[in-house]
Amino acid sequence: MGHMLNNTIQDVLIRRARMRGFNACWVPGTDHASIATEAKVVALLKEQGIHKADLSREDFLKHAWGWKEKYGGIILEQLKKLGASCDWDRTSFTMDEGMSEAVIDTFIDLYNKGYIYRGVRMVNWDPQGLTAVSDEEVIHKESTGKLVYVKYMISGTETQDVPEFITVATTRPETIMGDTAVCVNPTDERYVHLKGKHVIVPIVNRIVPIIFDEYVDAAFGTGALKVTPAHDINDFNLGQKHKLPTIDALTQEGKISEAAGAYVGLDRFACRKQIILDLTEQGLVEKVEEIKNKVGYSERTNAVIEPRLSMQWFLKMEDISKPALDAVVNGDVKLIPEKFINTYKHWMENVHDWCISRQLWWGQRIPAWYDGQGNTVVAKTKEEAFALLKAKNTSIDSNDVKQDDDVLDTWFSSWLWPMTVFDPKIITNGWDKANEDLKYYYPTNDLVTAPEILFFWVARMIIAGKEYTGLKPFNNVYLTGIVRDKQGRKMSKSLGNSPDPLDLIAKYGADGVRVGMLLCSPAGNDLMFDESYCEQGRNFANKVWNAFRLINGFEVSMPEALEGKETIYQPESSKAAITWFEQKLSEQLEIINDHYSKHRMSDALMATYKLVWDDFCAWYLEAIKPDFVDGKALPMDKSTFDATINFLEALLKIMHPWMPFITEEIWHSLKERDAKDCIIVAEWPTSLTTIDKKQLAEFEFSKELVTMVRNVRAQKQLSPKEKLEVFEKSNSERSYFDTVIIKLANLSAFNYTTEKVDGAFSFQIETTEFYIPLSSNINVEEEKERLLKELEYHKGFLKSVSVKLSNEKFVANAKPEVITVERKKESDALSKIASIEEQLKSIF
RNA sequence: GGGAGAUUAGCUCAGCUGGUUCAGAGCACCUGCCUUACAAGCAGGGGGUCACAGGUUCGAACCCUGUAUCUCCCA
């Protein structure tokens, strides 16, 4: 579902940009998702009884490509169903020939610049995927673990009657065999006497030193820490500092290794249980506590991550990432919403070197070559590598040249995306020789993506862009929310709580799904997705279709012989409604444009929704709809019909980014058009240069009056068909919208009077009084009660305003506009009270 | 452990620089209507102590402090 949201937003942006006359280009594509894909392919082969280990690299890759051909296009097909208006001819894949070559070129270039190095480092090891994963691919989850207090005997005290022990607390007793020291804080008085002493590691009886380091927190556990440099990053750092040996007690599958010297071959978790039992038996367990700790899991395989020492390739991040940090901090690249700037900044300022090698086959193979004698070179081809190695090792035979087995992290290819989709040669050619496409489209305008890959992808694209073009890759990064279900869980295929987008489209239509997704997606906030939003989207599409049916069915009074001349006059009410809606459309269009400019998508959609449903359908169309006489609709005058068609066309355009299918359909059903006259390339409407706010306000007033009359009907149980008469108490006559009021409220007449109308039902809007003479008698008691209630309300209001105005400090400090408004409120309230009191008097 | 953000109607969210009776929208809900575009609809209606406690101010949903709860990111 994340894809659906993401791509709907992109499509809305691209369609609107296209309509505004921009050369809008949206490049679709996919990455090769090395870990996930390889895991899928391995599993698939296993079902067929084939083991990866039995296959050659080439054969395995054939299977992987087969899998990619079969499943890789699914998402793109879903996008087409959703109506994504991509530039499909440009569809790209991170393992396309050109893109792959660019990845290799990038590696070589960065290596030559000294950014890439190879080294033994502590990496996050996925014992199931059998590969290192980056820090960002580790998900930390809280879990309950056991903190085991294990007693280590002080060496040399074993012959004493009462041997001396030091107790260490550990959550990972299975790594005891890898211990090469015990560490305490030098200021911890409990242990100062142990300076220079050694302890005996249980199980393996190894004698290791007690070391002192500030790193240890004296308050945690016993204040003593077992140091296992091979299995914990902090221990590793301690080991480096104190020059401790490293014993790797685990295999890459997460089993106990030969080097451990005990429990060899046992699974790490089974070993943890067994070792606690054995130590307890030996009397070496002081106690066991339950504690909450965070455990890292592989994002791809969900296996518990094992910190593991291994030889990996790294990219030095400190220098290369600096321009990318600046670009966001100084606003050159805008993050939307802005709250992500802090997160980004924090990450970029504390960036770690990026482990870019993966122990997989599916991906771009690292262009590093070895001679088996300890020499390493980086080169594009074996021949080049051979030549380079020859320089270091004259006795080398070409058969000795072996390429590194690992591939590069997928993000090491997708970070080039904004450049290489246009020009795969950019890495070697440089910006000055970039092709036309890249020069034209780069930097791109908008990137829409999920906040979870802000660092994986967004930050790195900025880094690569700055490095190879000197420019940012995009102006705006719109970060969508995460799609969650009603219980707040992230929607994912693995959890099985995600509806199939194609099913949703079948049920609600692509337009319905698009509208549904965006109705509930505030920028940057997660969205609690529920199918009912799609239902609302479908209902809206239905409403639009019905409005079209109505308009399409209008019979225009235009005998062919009289073309160009009216055969019937345009009703005043239609004329007034057209004047109003022209203003309303402009007003709302400006609001919608403003929402777009601020990337407030759901607000832009809701404004569109209300403009169409409320203003156009509920008010405008009702106002111009011809009357029925003898069961037949009267024909409509041509001026009104033409104006209505123009309005509908403008509205269709405004709706088009959200609902491309229905708007295109209606666009073509409305009239015969040229083959190229499609709404997808129609021009985005423009608004009037000046908007008559006064007139808009006047119409709002008229709407309120109509509503009041409808209320009276409901209260008095009068049929909507019974015509009523309304009087307005006023000195001036003729509001522009009287004819519309007469039509919509179904009045026999709308009159003005300077005198109160006796015995009529009365009400007020703002400070104006209205009367409706009713044939049936007014219930005096009911009326009195209603008026008294109103009176009470206005008196209360008056009081609060008067208090405010009599407060000297308020009058002295408040802005003059505010005081003026308060004064007006006061006088309005007074006049209302007076008129209600007068009415009350007349009832008695 | 460090950092970021949030808490407003049953649900999902707006609410800009403190100032209109400012507490708002959509959905859901309630009432009445199958009124020849639309019951996937029309007309009308109810509903919130703006998380809590203080403070600043003539004035606080909005600014400050603390508390609680939740979410996310990093270690």
Short mmCIF file of N, CA and C (backbone and C1' of nucleotides) in Angstrom, two decimals, chain A residues 294 525-526 533 536 538-539 542-543 546-547 549-550 600 609-610 613 617 622 625 631 707 710-711 793 797 807 809-810 813 821 825, chain B residues 1-5 11-15 19-21 25-27 35-38 40-45 58 71-75:
data_model
loop_
_atom_site.label_atom_id
_atom_site.label_comp_id
_atom_site.label_asym_id
_atom_site.label_seq_id
_atom_site.Cartn_x
_atom_site.Cartn_y
_atom_site.Cartn_z
N LYS A 294 17.26 -4.22 24.06
CA LYS A 294 16.94 -4.07 22.63
C LYS A 294 17.77 -5.09 21.85
N ASN A 525 2.73 12.72 8.25
CA ASN A 525 2.13 11.92 9.31
C ASN A 525 1.75 10.56 8.76
N ASP A 526 1.79 9.58 9.61
CA ASP A 526 1.37 8.25 9.20
C ASP A 526 -0.12 8.29 8.90
N TYR A 533 -12.32 4.91 3.28
CA TYR A 533 -11.89 6.10 2.55
C TYR A 533 -12.03 5.87 1.04
N GLN A 536 -15.54 6.37 0.12
CA GLN A 536 -15.83 7.80 -0.03
C GLN A 536 -15.34 8.30 -1.40
N ARG A 538 -15.02 6.49 -4.10
CA ARG A 538 -15.92 5.97 -5.12
C ARG A 538 -17.22 6.77 -5.15
N ASN A 539 -17.74 7.11 -3.98
CA ASN A 539 -18.98 7.89 -3.93
C ASN A 539 -18.81 9.24 -4.62
N ASN A 542 -18.88 8.77 -8.25
CA ASN A 542 -20.27 8.54 -8.62
C ASN A 542 -21.05 9.85 -8.73
N LYS A 543 -20.78 10.72 -7.77
CA LYS A 543 -21.44 12.02 -7.75
C LYS A 543 -21.08 12.81 -9.01
N ASN A 546 -22.90 11.51 -12.00
CA ASN A 546 -24.30 11.90 -12.01
C ASN A 546 -24.49 13.36 -12.39
N ALA A 547 -23.56 14.20 -11.96
CA ALA A 547 -23.63 15.61 -12.34
C ALA A 547 -23.49 15.71 -13.85
N ARG A 549 -24.33 13.39 -15.99
CA ARG A 549 -25.56 12.88 -16.59
C ARG A 549 -26.63 13.96 -16.63
N LEU A 550 -26.72 14.71 -15.55
CA LEU A 550 -27.71 15.79 -15.50
C LEU A 550 -27.44 16.82 -16.60
N ARG A 600 0.25 20.57 0.53
CA ARG A 600 -0.80 20.07 1.42
C ARG A 600 -1.81 19.33 0.57
N TYR A 609 -13.00 18.63 -3.57
CA TYR A 609 -14.18 17.82 -3.25
C TYR A 609 -15.38 18.70 -2.90
N LYS A 610 -15.14 19.67 -2.06
CA LYS A 610 -16.24 20.53 -1.62
C LYS A 610 -16.69 21.50 -2.71
N TRP A 613 -18.76 19.10 -5.00
CA TRP A 613 -19.96 18.51 -4.42
C TRP A 613 -20.92 19.58 -3.88
N CYS A 617 -22.55 21.10 -7.34
CA CYS A 617 -23.73 20.23 -7.42
C CYS A 617 -24.89 20.73 -6.56
N GLU A 622 -28.46 23.15 -8.79
CA GLU A 622 -29.85 23.28 -8.34
C GLU A 622 -30.43 24.63 -8.77
N LYS A 625 -31.03 24.49 -12.74
CA LYS A 625 -31.80 23.35 -13.25
C LYS A 625 -33.18 23.82 -13.74
N GLY A 631 -44.52 17.07 -16.16
CA GLY A 631 -43.66 15.90 -16.21
C GLY A 631 -42.53 15.99 -17.22
N THR A 707 -31.42 28.07 3.81
CA THR A 707 -31.37 27.03 4.83
C THR A 707 -32.40 27.30 5.93
N ARG A 710 -35.78 26.34 4.74
CA ARG A 710 -35.91 24.88 4.74
C ARG A 710 -36.12 24.37 6.17
N ASN A 711 -35.45 25.03 7.09
CA ASN A 711 -35.61 24.67 8.50
C ASN A 711 -37.04 24.87 8.97
N TYR A 793 -29.21 34.15 24.96
CA TYR A 793 -27.93 33.94 24.31
C TYR A 793 -27.27 35.28 23.96
N PHE A 797 -23.86 37.11 25.34
CA PHE A 797 -22.82 37.52 24.41
C PHE A 797 -22.46 38.99 24.62
N ASN A 807 -12.79 46.98 29.95
CA ASN A 807 -11.47 46.72 30.53
C ASN A 807 -10.48 47.70 29.92
N LYS A 809 -7.35 48.06 30.22
CA LYS A 809 -6.10 47.48 29.70
C LYS A 809 -6.30 46.94 28.30
N PHE A 810 -7.51 46.33 28.09
CA PHE A 810 -7.79 45.80 26.76
C PHE A 810 -7.81 46.93 25.74
N ASN A 813 -4.30 48.20 25.08
CA ASN A 813 -3.28 47.34 24.49
C ASN A 813 -3.65 46.65 23.18
N VAL A 821 -13.72 45.67 15.83
CA VAL A 821 -14.55 44.47 15.69
C VAL A 821 -15.40 44.26 16.95
N LYS A 825 -19.46 44.19 17.32
CA LYS A 825 -20.15 43.07 17.96
C LYS A 825 -21.12 43.59 19.02
P G B 1 17.03 5.26 30.77
"O5'" G B 1 18.17 5.91 29.87
"C5'" G B 1 19.19 6.66 30.52
"C4'" G B 1 20.21 6.97 29.48
"C3'" G B 1 19.82 8.06 28.50
"O3'" G B 1 20.07 9.36 29.01
"C1'" G B 1 20.67 6.21 27.31
P G B 2 19.12 10.57 28.60
"O5'" G B 2 19.59 10.87 27.11
"C5'" G B 2 20.82 11.54 26.87
"C4'" G B 2 21.03 11.71 25.40
"C3'" G B 2 19.94 12.49 24.66
"O3'" G B 2 20.08 13.89 24.80
"C1'" G B 2 20.41 10.53 23.46
P G B 3 18.77 14.79 24.81
"O5'" G B 3 18.23 14.69 23.31
"C5'" G B 3 18.95 15.34 22.27
"C4'" G B 3 18.40 14.93 20.92
"C3'" G B 3 16.98 15.36 20.61
"O3'" G B 3 16.87 16.73 20.26
"C1'" G B 3 17.27 13.13 19.94
P A B 4 15.53 17.50 20.57
"O5'" A B 4 14.56 16.97 19.43
"C5'" A B 4 14.86 17.24 18.06
"C4'" A B 4 13.89 16.53 17.16
"C3'" A B 4 12.42 16.86 17.40
"O3'" A B 4 12.04 18.08 16.80
"C1'" A B 4 12.67 14.52 17.22
P G B 5 10.93 18.97 17.53
"O5'" G B 5 9.60 18.13 17.34
"C5'" G B 5 8.99 18.06 16.06
"C4'" G B 5 7.99 16.94 16.01
"C3'" G B 5 6.70 17.12 16.81
"O3'" G B 5 5.80 18.02 16.18
"C1'" G B 5 7.48 14.92 17.07
P C B 11 -12.12 8.48 18.92
"O5'" C B 11 -12.13 8.10 17.38
"C5'" C B 11 -11.94 6.76 16.95
"C4'" C B 11 -11.82 6.73 15.45
"C3'" C B 11 -10.71 7.61 14.88
"O3'" C B 11 -9.47 6.93 14.88
"C1'" C B 11 -12.72 8.03 13.72
P U B 12 -8.12 7.77 14.97
"O5'" U B 12 -8.09 8.53 13.58
"C5'" U B 12 -7.82 7.81 12.37
"C4'" U B 12 -7.80 8.76 11.21
"C3'" U B 12 -6.92 10.00 11.39
"O3'" U B 12 -5.55 9.70 11.17
"C1'" U B 12 -9.01 10.65 10.50
P C B 13 -4.43 10.66 11.75
"O5'" C B 13 -4.72 11.98 10.91
"C5'" C B 13 -4.50 13.25 11.46
"C4'" C B 13 -5.22 14.24 10.60
"C3'" C B 13 -4.91 15.70 10.87
"O3'" C B 13 -3.74 16.08 10.19
"C1'" C B 13 -7.25 15.41 10.69
P A B 14 -2.94 17.39 10.64
"O5'" A B 14 -3.77 18.48 9.85
"C5'" A B 14 -4.40 19.47 10.56
"C4'" A B 14 -5.08 20.42 9.61
"C3'" A B 14 -4.89 21.87 10.02
"O3'" A B 14 -3.78 22.43 9.39
"C1'" A B 14 -7.19 21.37 9.90
P G B 15 -2.65 23.17 10.23
"O5'" G B 15 -3.50 24.25 11.03
"C5'" G B 15 -4.16 25.29 10.34
"C4'" G B 15 -5.10 26.01 11.25
"C3'" G B 15 -4.50 26.51 12.57
"O3'" G B 15 -3.76 27.70 12.39
"C1'" G B 15 -6.55 25.47 13.01
P G B 19 -4.94 34.46 17.13
"O5'" G B 19 -5.83 35.59 17.79
"C5'" G B 19 -6.69 35.27 18.87
"C4'" G B 19 -7.79 36.29 18.93
"C3'" G B 19 -8.23 36.81 17.57
"O3'" G B 19 -9.62 37.00 17.58
"C1'" G B 19 -7.51 38.61 18.92
P U B 20 -10.60 35.90 17.11
"O5'" U B 20 -11.74 36.84 16.56
"C5'" U B 20 -12.17 37.95 17.34
"C4'" U B 20 -13.64 38.12 17.13
"C3'" U B 20 -14.48 36.85 17.29
"O3'" U B 20 -15.71 37.17 17.91
"C1'" U B 20 -14.76 37.71 15.11
P U B 21 -15.81 37.09 19.49
"O5'" U B 21 -16.58 35.73 19.64
"C5'" U B 21 -15.94 34.48 19.36
"C4'" U B 21 -16.95 33.54 18.75
"C3'" U B 21 -17.67 34.11 17.52
"O3'" U B 21 -17.96 33.05 16.63
"C1'" U B 21 -19.23 33.49 19.14
P A B 25 -17.70 22.56 10.37
"O5'" A B 25 -16.71 21.79 9.41
"C5'" A B 25 -16.25 22.42 8.22
"C4'" A B 25 -15.33 21.50 7.49
"C3'" A B 25 -15.88 20.10 7.25
"O3'" A B 25 -16.74 20.08 6.13
"C1'" A B 25 -13.67 19.94 8.07
P G B 26 -17.94 19.07 6.04
"O5'" G B 26 -17.21 17.70 5.71
"C5'" G B 26 -16.58 17.49 4.43
"C4'" G B 26 -15.83 16.20 4.46
"C3'" G B 26 -16.63 15.00 4.95
"O3'" G B 26 -17.42 14.44 3.92
"C1'" G B 26 -14.57 15.06 6.08
P C B 27 -18.79 13.77 4.24
"O5'" C B 27 -18.38 12.45 5.03
"C5'" C B 27 -17.69 11.39 4.36
"C4'" C B 27 -17.15 10.40 5.36
"C3'" C B 27 -18.19 9.73 6.25
"O3'" C B 27 -18.83 8.65 5.60
"C1'" C B 27 -16.38 10.46 7.57
P U B 35 -39.28 10.22 -4.83
"O5'" U B 35 -40.34 11.33 -5.20
"C5'" U B 35 -40.56 12.43 -4.43
"C4'" U B 35 -40.12 13.72 -5.10
"C3'" U B 35 -38.97 13.59 -6.10
"O3'" U B 35 -39.47 13.39 -7.41
"C1'" U B 35 -38.54 15.34 -4.54
P U B 36 -38.90 12.13 -8.30
"O5'" U B 36 -37.32 12.40 -8.51
"C5'" U B 36 -36.89 13.38 -9.35
"C4'" U B 36 -36.42 12.76 -10.67
"C3'" U B 36 -36.04 13.81 -11.69
"O3'" U B 36 -34.64 14.05 -11.57
"C1'" U B 36 -37.57 12.29 -12.64
P A B 37 -33.85 15.13 -12.22
"O5'" A B 37 -32.44 14.36 -12.30
"C5'" A B 37 -32.11 13.54 -13.39
"C4'" A B 37 -30.82 12.83 -13.10
"C3'" A B 37 -30.76 12.19 -11.71
"O3'" A B 37 -31.26 10.86 -11.78
"C1'" A B 37 -28.84 13.55 -12.06
P C B 38 -31.96 10.20 -10.49
"O5'" C B 38 -30.73 9.93 -9.52
"C5'" C B 38 -29.79 8.89 -9.81
"C4'" C B 38 -28.57 9.09 -8.96
"C3'" C B 38 -28.79 9.01 -7.45
"O3'" C B 38 -28.77 7.66 -7.02
"C1'" C B 38 -27.44 10.88 -7.96
P A B 40 -27.04 3.36 -1.88
"O5'" A B 40 -25.75 4.28 -2.05
"C5'" A B 40 -24.88 4.58 -0.91
"C4'" A B 40 -23.92 5.66 -1.37
"C3'" A B 40 -24.64 6.67 -2.24
"O3'" A B 40 -24.78 7.98 -1.72
"C1'" A B 40 -22.97 5.46 -3.51
P G B 41 -23.75 9.04 -1.32
"O5'" G B 41 -24.47 10.37 -1.82
"C5'" G B 41 -24.79 10.52 -3.19
"C4'" G B 41 -26.23 10.90 -3.38
"C3'" G B 41 -26.78 12.02 -2.51
"O3'" G B 41 -26.31 13.28 -2.93
"C1'" G B 41 -28.39 10.32 -2.69
P C B 42 -26.07 14.44 -1.87
"O5'" C B 42 -27.57 14.91 -1.61
"C5'" C B 42 -28.32 15.52 -2.64
"C4'" C B 42 -29.69 15.88 -2.13
"C3'" C B 42 -29.72 16.69 -0.85
"O3'" C B 42 -29.48 18.06 -1.08
"C1'" C B 42 -31.27 14.93 -0.70
P A B 43 -28.73 18.92 0.04
"O5'" A B 43 -29.87 19.11 1.13
"C5'" A B 43 -31.02 19.87 0.82
"C4'" A B 43 -31.99 19.81 1.97
"C3'" A B 43 -31.39 20.11 3.35
"O3'" A B 43 -31.22 21.49 3.56
"C1'" A B 43 -32.74 18.20 3.48
P G B 44 -30.02 22.00 4.50
"O5'" G B 44 -30.44 21.46 5.94
"C5'" G B 44 -31.42 22.16 6.69
"C4'" G B 44 -31.90 21.33 7.85
"C3'" G B 44 -30.94 21.15 9.01
"O3'" G B 44 -30.86 22.31 9.84
"C1'" G B 44 -31.95 19.09 8.51
P G B 45 -29.52 22.63 10.64
"O5'" G B 45 -29.48 21.48 11.74
"C5'" G B 45 -30.47 21.44 12.78
"C4'" G B 45 -30.33 20.19 13.59
"C3'" G B 45 -29.05 20.06 14.41
"O3'" G B 45 -29.14 20.83 15.60
"C1'" G B 45 -29.53 18.00 13.36
P C B 58 -1.24 42.65 30.81
"O5'" C B 58 -2.77 42.32 30.53
"C5'" C B 58 -3.79 42.77 31.43
"C4'" C B 58 -5.14 42.61 30.78
"C3'" C B 58 -5.39 41.26 30.14
"O3'" C B 58 -5.85 40.31 31.08
"C1'" C B 58 -5.97 42.96 28.61
P U B 71 3.67 3.43 21.16
"O5'" U B 71 4.12 4.28 19.90
"C5'" U B 71 3.25 4.42 18.78
"C4'" U B 71 3.81 5.44 17.82
"C3'" U B 71 5.26 5.21 17.43
"O3'" U B 71 5.40 4.21 16.44
"C1'" U B 71 4.94 7.49 17.95
P C B 72 6.76 3.33 16.42
"O5'" C B 72 7.78 4.35 15.74
"C5'" C B 72 7.54 4.82 14.42
"C4'" C B 72 8.44 6.01 14.15
"C3'" C B 72 9.93 5.73 14.27
"O3'" C B 72 10.44 5.09 13.12
"C1'" C B 72 9.41 7.75 15.37
P C B 73 11.70 4.12 13.27
"O5'" C B 73 12.91 5.15 13.40
"C5'" C B 73 13.23 6.02 12.34
"C4'" C B 73 14.26 7.02 12.79
"C3'" C B 73 15.54 6.42 13.35
"O3'" C B 73 16.43 6.01 12.32
"C1'" C B 73 14.79 8.12 14.79
P C B 74 17.32 4.72 12.55
"O5'" C B 74 18.38 5.22 13.61
"C5'" C B 74 19.39 6.15 13.24
"C4'" C B 74 20.13 6.66 14.44
"C3'" C B 74 20.89 5.64 15.25
"O3'" C B 74 22.12 5.26 14.65
"C1'" C B 74 19.72 7.05 16.71
P A B 75 22.71 3.81 14.93
"O5'" A B 75 23.14 3.88 16.45
"C5'" A B 75 24.31 4.59 16.84
"C4'" A B 75 24.46 4.56 18.34
"C3'" A B 75 24.75 3.19 18.94
"O3'" A B 75 26.14 2.88 18.86
"C1'" A B 75 23.06 4.28 20.19
#
